[in-house]
PDB file of C-alpha atoms and ligand atoms in Angstrom:
ATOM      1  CA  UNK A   1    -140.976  28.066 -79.214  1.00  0.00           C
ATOM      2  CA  UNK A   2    -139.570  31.226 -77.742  1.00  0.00           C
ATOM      3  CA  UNK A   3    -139.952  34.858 -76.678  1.00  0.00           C
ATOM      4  CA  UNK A   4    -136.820  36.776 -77.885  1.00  0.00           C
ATOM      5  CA  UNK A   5    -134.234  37.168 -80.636  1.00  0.00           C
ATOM      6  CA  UNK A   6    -134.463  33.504 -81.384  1.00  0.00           C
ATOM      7  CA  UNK A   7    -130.785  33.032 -82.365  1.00  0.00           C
ATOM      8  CA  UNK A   8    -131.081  29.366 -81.048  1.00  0.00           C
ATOM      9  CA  UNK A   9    -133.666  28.767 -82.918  1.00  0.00           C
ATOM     10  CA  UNK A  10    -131.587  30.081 -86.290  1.00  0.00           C
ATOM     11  CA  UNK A  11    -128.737  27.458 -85.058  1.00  0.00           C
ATOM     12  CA  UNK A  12    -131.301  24.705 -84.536  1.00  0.00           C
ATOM     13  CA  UNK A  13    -133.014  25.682 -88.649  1.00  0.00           C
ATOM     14  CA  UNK A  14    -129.079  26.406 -90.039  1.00  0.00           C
ATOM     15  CA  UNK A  15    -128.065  22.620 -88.928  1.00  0.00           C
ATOM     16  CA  UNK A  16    -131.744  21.239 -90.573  1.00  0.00           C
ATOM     17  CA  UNK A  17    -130.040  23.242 -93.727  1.00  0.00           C
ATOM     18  CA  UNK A  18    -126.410  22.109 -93.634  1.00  0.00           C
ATOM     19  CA  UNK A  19    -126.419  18.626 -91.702  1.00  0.00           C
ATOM     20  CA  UNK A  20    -127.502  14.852 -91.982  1.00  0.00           C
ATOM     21  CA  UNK A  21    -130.192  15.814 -89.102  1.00  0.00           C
ATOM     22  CA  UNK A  22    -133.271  13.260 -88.506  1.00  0.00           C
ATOM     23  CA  UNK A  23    -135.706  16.388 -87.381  1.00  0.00           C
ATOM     24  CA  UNK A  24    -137.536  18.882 -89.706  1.00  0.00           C
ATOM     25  CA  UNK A  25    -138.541  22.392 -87.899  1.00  0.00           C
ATOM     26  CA  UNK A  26    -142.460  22.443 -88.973  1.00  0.00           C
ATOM     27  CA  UNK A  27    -143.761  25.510 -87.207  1.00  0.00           C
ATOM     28  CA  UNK A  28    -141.773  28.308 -84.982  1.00  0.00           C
ATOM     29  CA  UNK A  29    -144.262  29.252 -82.069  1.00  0.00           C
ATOM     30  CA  UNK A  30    -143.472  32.981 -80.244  1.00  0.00           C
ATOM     31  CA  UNK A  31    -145.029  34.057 -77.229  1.00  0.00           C
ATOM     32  CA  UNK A  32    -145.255  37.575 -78.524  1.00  0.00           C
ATOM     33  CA  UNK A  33    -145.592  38.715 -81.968  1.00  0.00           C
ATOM     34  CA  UNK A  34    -143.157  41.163 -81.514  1.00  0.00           C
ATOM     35  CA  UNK A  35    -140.951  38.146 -80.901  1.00  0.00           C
ATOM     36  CA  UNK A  36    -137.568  38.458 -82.780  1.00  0.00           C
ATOM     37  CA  UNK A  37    -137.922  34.551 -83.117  1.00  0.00           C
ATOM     38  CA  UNK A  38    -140.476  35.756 -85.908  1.00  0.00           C
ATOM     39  CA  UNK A  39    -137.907  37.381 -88.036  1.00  0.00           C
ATOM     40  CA  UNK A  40    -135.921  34.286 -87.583  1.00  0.00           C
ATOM     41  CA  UNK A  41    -139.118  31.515 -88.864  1.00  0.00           C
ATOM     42  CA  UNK A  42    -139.264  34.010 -92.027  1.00  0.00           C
ATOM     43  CA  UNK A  43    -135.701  33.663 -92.905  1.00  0.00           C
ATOM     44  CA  UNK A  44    -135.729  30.082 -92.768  1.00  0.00           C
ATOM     45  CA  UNK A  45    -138.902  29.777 -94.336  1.00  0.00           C
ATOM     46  CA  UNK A  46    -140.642  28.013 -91.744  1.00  0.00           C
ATOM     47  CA  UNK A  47    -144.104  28.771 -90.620  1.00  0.00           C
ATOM     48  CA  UNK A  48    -144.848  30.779 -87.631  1.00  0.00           C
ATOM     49  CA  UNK A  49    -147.848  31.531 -84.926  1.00  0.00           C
ATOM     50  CA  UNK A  50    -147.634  33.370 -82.576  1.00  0.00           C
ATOM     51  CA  UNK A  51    -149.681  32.226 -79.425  1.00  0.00           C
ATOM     52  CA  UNK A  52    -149.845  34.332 -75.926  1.00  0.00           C
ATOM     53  CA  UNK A  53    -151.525  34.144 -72.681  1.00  0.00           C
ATOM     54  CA  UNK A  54    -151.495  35.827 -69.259  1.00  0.00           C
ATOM     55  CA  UNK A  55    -152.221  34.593 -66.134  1.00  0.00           C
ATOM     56  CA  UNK A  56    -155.933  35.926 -66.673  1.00  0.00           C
ATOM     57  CA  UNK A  57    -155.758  34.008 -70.633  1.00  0.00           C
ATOM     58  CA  UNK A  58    -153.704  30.965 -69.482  1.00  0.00           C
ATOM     59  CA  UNK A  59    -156.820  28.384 -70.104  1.00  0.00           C
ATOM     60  CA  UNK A  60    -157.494  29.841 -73.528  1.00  0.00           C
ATOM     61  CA  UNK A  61    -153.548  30.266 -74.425  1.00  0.00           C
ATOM     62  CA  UNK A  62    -153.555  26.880 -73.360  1.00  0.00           C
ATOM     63  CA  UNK A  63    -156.096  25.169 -75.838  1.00  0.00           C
ATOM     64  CA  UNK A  64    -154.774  27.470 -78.700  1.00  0.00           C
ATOM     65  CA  UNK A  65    -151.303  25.848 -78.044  1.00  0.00           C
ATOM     66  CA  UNK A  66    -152.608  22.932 -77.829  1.00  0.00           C
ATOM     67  CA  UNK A  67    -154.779  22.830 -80.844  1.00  0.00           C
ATOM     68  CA  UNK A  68    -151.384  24.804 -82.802  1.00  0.00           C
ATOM     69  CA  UNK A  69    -149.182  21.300 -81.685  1.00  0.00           C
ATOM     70  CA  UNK A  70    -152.201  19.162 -82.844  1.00  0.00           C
ATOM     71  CA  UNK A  71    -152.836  20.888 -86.279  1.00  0.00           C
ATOM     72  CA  UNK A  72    -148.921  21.094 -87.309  1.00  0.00           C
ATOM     73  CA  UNK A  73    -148.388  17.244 -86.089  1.00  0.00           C
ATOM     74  CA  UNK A  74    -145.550  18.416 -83.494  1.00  0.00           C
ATOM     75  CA  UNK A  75    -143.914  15.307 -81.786  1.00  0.00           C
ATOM     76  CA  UNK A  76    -140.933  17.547 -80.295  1.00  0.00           C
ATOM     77  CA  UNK A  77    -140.899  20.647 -79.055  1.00  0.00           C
ATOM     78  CA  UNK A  78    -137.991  22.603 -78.534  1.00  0.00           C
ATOM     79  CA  UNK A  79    -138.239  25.655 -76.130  1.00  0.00           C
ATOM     80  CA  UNK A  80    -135.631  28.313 -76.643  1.00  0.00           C
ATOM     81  CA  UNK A  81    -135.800  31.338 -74.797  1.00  0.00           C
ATOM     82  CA  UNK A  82    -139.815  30.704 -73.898  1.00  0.00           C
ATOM     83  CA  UNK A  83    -140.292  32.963 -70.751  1.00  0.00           C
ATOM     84  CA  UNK A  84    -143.356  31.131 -68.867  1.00  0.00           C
ATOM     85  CA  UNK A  85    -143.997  27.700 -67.374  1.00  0.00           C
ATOM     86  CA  UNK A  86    -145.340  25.562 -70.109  1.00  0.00           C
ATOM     87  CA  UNK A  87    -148.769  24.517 -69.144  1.00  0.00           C
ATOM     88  CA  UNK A  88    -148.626  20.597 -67.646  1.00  0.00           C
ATOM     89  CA  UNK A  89    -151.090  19.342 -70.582  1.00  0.00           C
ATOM     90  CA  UNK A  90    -148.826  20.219 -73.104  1.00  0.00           C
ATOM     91  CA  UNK A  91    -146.333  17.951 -71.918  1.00  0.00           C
ATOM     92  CA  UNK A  92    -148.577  15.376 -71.108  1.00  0.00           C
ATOM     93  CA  UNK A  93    -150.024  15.641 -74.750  1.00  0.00           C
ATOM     94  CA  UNK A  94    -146.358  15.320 -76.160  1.00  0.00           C
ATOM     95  CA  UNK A  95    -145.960  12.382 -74.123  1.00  0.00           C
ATOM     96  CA  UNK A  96    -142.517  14.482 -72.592  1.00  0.00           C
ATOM     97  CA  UNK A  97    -141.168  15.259 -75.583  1.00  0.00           C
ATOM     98  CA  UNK A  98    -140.078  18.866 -74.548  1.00  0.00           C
ATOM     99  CA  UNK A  99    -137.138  20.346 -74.618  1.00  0.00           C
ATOM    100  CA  UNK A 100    -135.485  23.215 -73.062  1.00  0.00           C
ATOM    101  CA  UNK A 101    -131.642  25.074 -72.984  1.00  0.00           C
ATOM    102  CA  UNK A 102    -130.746  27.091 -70.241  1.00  0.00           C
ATOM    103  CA  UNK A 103    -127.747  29.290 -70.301  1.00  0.00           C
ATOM    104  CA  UNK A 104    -125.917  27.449 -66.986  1.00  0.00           C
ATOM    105  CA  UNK A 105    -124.420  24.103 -65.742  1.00  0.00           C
ATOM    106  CA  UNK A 106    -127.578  22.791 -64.054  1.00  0.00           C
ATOM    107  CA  UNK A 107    -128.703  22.180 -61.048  1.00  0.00           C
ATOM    108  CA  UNK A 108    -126.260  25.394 -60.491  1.00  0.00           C
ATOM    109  CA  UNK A 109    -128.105  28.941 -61.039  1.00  0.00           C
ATOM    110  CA  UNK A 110    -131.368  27.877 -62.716  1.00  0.00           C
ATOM    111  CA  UNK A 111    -134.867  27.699 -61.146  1.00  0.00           C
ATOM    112  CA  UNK A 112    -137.570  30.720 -60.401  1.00  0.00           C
ATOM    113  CA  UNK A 113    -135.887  33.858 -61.512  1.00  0.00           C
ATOM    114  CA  UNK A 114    -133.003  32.869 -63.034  1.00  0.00           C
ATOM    115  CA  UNK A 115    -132.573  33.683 -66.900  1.00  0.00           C
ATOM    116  CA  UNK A 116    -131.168  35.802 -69.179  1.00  0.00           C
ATOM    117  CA  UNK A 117    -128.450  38.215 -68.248  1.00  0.00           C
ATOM    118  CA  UNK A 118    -129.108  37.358 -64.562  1.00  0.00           C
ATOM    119  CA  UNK A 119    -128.104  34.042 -64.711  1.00  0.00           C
ATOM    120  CA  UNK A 120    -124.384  35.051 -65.849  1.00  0.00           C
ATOM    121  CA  UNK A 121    -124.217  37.966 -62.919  1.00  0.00           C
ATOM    122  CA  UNK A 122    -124.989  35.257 -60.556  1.00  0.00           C
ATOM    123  CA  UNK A 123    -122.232  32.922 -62.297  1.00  0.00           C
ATOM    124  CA  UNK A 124    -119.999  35.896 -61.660  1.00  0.00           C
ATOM    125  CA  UNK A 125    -120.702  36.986 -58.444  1.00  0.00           C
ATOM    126  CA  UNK A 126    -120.317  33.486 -56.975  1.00  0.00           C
ATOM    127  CA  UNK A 127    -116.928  33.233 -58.588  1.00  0.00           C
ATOM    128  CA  UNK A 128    -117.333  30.469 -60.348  1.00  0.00           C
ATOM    129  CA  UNK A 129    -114.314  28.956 -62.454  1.00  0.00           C
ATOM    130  CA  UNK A 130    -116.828  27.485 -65.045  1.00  0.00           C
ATOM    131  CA  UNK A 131    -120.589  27.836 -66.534  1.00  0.00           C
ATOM    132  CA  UNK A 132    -122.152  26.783 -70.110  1.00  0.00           C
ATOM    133  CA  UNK A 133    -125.161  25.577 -71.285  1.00  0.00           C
ATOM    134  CA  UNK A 134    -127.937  22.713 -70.777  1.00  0.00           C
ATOM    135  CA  UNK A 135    -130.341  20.913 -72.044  1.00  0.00           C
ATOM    136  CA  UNK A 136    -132.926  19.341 -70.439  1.00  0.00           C
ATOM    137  CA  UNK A 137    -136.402  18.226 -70.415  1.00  0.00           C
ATOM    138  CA  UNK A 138    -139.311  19.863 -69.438  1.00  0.00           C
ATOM    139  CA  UNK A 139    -141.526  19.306 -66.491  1.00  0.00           C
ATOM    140  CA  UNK A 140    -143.462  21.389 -64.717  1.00  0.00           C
ATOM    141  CA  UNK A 141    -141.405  23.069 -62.510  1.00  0.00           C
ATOM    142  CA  UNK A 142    -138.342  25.540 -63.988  1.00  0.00           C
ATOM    143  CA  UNK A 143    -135.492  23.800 -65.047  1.00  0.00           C
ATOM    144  CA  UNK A 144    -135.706  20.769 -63.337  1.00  0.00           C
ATOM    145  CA  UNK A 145    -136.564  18.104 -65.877  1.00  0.00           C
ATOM    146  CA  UNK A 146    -133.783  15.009 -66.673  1.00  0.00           C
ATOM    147  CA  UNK A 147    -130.591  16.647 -67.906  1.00  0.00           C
ATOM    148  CA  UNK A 148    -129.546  15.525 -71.520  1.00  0.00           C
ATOM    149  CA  UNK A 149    -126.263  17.400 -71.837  1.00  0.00           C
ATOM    150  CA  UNK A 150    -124.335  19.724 -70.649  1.00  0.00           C
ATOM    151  CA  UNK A 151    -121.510  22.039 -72.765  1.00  0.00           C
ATOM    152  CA  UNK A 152    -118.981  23.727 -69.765  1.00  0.00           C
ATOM    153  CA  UNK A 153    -117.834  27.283 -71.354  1.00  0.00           C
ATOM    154  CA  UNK A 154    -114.518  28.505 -68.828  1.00  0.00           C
ATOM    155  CA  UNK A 155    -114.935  31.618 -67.192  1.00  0.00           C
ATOM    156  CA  UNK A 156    -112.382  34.302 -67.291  1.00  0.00           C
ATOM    157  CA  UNK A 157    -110.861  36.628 -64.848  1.00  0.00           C
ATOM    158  CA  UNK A 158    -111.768  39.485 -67.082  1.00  0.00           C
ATOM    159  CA  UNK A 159    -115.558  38.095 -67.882  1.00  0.00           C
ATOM    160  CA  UNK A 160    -118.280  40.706 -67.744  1.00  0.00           C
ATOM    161  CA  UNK A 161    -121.935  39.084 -67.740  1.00  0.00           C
ATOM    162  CA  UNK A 162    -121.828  40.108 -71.514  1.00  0.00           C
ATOM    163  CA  UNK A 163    -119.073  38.514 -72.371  1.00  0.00           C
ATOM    164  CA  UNK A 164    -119.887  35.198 -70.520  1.00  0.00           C
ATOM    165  CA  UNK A 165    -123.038  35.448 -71.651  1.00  0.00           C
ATOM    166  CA  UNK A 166    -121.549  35.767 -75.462  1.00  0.00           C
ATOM    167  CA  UNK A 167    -119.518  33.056 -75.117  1.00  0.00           C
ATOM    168  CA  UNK A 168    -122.349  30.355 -73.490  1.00  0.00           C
ATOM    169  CA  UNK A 169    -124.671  31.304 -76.609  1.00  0.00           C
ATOM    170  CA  UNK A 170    -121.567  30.034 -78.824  1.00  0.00           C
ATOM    171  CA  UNK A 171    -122.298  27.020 -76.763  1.00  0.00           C
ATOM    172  CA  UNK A 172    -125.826  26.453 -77.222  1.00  0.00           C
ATOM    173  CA  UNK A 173    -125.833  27.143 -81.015  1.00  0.00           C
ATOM    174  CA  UNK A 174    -122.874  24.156 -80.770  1.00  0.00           C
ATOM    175  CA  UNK A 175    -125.307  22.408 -78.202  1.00  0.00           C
ATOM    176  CA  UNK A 176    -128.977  22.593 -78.994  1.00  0.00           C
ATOM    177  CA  UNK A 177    -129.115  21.087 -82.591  1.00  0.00           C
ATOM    178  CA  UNK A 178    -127.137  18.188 -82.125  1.00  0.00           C
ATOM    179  CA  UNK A 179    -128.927  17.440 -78.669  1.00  0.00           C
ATOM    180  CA  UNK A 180    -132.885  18.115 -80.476  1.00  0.00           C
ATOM    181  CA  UNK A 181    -130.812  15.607 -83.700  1.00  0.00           C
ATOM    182  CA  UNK A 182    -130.068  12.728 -80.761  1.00  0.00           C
ATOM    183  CA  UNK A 183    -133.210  13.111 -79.115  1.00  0.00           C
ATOM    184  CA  UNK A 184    -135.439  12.454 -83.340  1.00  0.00           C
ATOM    185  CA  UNK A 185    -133.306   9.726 -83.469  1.00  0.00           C
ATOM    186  CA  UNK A 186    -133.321   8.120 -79.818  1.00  0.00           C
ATOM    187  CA  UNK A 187    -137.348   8.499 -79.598  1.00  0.00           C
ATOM    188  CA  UNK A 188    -137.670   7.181 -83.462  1.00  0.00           C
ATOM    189  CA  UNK A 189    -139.567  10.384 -84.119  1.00  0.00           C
ATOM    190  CA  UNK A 190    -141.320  10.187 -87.862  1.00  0.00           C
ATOM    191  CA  UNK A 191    -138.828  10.783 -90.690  1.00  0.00           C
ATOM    192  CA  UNK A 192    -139.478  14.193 -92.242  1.00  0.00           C
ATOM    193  CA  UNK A 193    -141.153  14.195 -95.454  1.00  0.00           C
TER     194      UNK A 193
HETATM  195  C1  GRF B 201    -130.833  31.337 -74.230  1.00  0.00           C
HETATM  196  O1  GRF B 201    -129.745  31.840 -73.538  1.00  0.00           O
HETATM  197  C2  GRF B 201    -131.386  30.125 -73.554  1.00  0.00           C
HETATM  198  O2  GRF B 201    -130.438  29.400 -72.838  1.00  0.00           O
HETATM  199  C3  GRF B 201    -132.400  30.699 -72.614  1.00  0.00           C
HETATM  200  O3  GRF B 201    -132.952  31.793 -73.292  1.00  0.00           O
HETATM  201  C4  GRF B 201    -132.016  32.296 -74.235  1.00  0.00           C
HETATM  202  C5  GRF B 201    -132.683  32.376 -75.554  1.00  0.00           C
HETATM  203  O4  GRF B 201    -131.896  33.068 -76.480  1.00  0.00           O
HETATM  204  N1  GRF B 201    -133.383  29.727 -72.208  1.00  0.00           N
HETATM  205  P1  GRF B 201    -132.294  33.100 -78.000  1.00  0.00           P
HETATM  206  O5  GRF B 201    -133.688  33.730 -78.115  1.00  0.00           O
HETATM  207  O6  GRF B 201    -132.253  31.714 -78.525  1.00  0.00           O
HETATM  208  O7  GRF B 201    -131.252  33.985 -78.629  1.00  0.00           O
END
């Protein structure tokens, strides 16, 4: 589930293609359908929906995500780039099984306000030597669920937020599908059919 170009999602659907991986994507869920996760669900052939709220629609975009998860028999879900807190019933209805990736070595430069290019100006402008990329579970607070791995990425003298932020996305594509591949087979989620 996500809200932008979705290219961790394409690394996540590549390694169901090319691997020995114990999950199946069912169902790619954007929170916008101009989403370019969309583009991504139609290459690999995988069913999308698209399902929004605001804070005004938040009950309703609840129950429609909740009824999505129900109809498409998630057990995991994977957030990837998904912009908003994820309701608290969600996770309770996927008994924790959430996932999330954010582009930093948590607990350092995550929380309210920190994603996207921001997090790798803050990276920069606090000098660090080294970033890269977590995953984690999902609670509901931002980016404060158990961490499941971390991938460090170097920083470079010469590193502009683009280019850090560049090289951590090698990092999750590396990261995220054999994390979401551990997690199938440590929770004994249902072989794919
Ligand atoms: C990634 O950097 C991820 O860490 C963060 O959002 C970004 C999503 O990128 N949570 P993409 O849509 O997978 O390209």
């Amino acid at each position: 589930m996500g809200s932008g170009t979705g290219s961790n999602a394409a690394a996540i659907c590549a390694a169901e293609q090319s691997d020995n991986v114990r999950y199946h994507v069912t169902l790619v869920i954007a929170s916008r359908p101009d989403a370019g996760i969309i583009d991504v669900a139609k290459r690999y052939d995988v069913p999308h929906e698209v399902v929004q709220w605001d804070a005004q629609t938040r009950a309703a975009g609840t129950e429609h995500l909740r009824n999505v998860l129900r109809t498409y028999a998630i057990d995991v879900l994977v957030l990837a780039g998904f912009m908003k807190l994820l309701p608290v019933e969600i996770i309770s209805d996927l008994h924790g099984h959430v996932l999330n990736i954010h582009p930093a070595l948590l607990p350092a430069f995550g929380g309210k306000g920190m994603y996207g290019i921001k997090v790798h100006e803050a990276v920069l402008a606090a000098g660090a030597t080294e970033t890269g990329a977590t995953v984690h579970l999902v609670t509901e607070e931002y980016d404060e669920g158990a961490i499941l791995a971390r991938e460090i990425v170097p920083v470079r003298p010469d590193d502009t937020p683009n280019s850090l932020q560049e090289r951590v996305k090698a990092a999750e594509h590396r990261l995220y599908p054999r994390i979401v591949d551990e997690f199938a087979r440590s929770h004994a989620i249902s072989t794919p059919s």
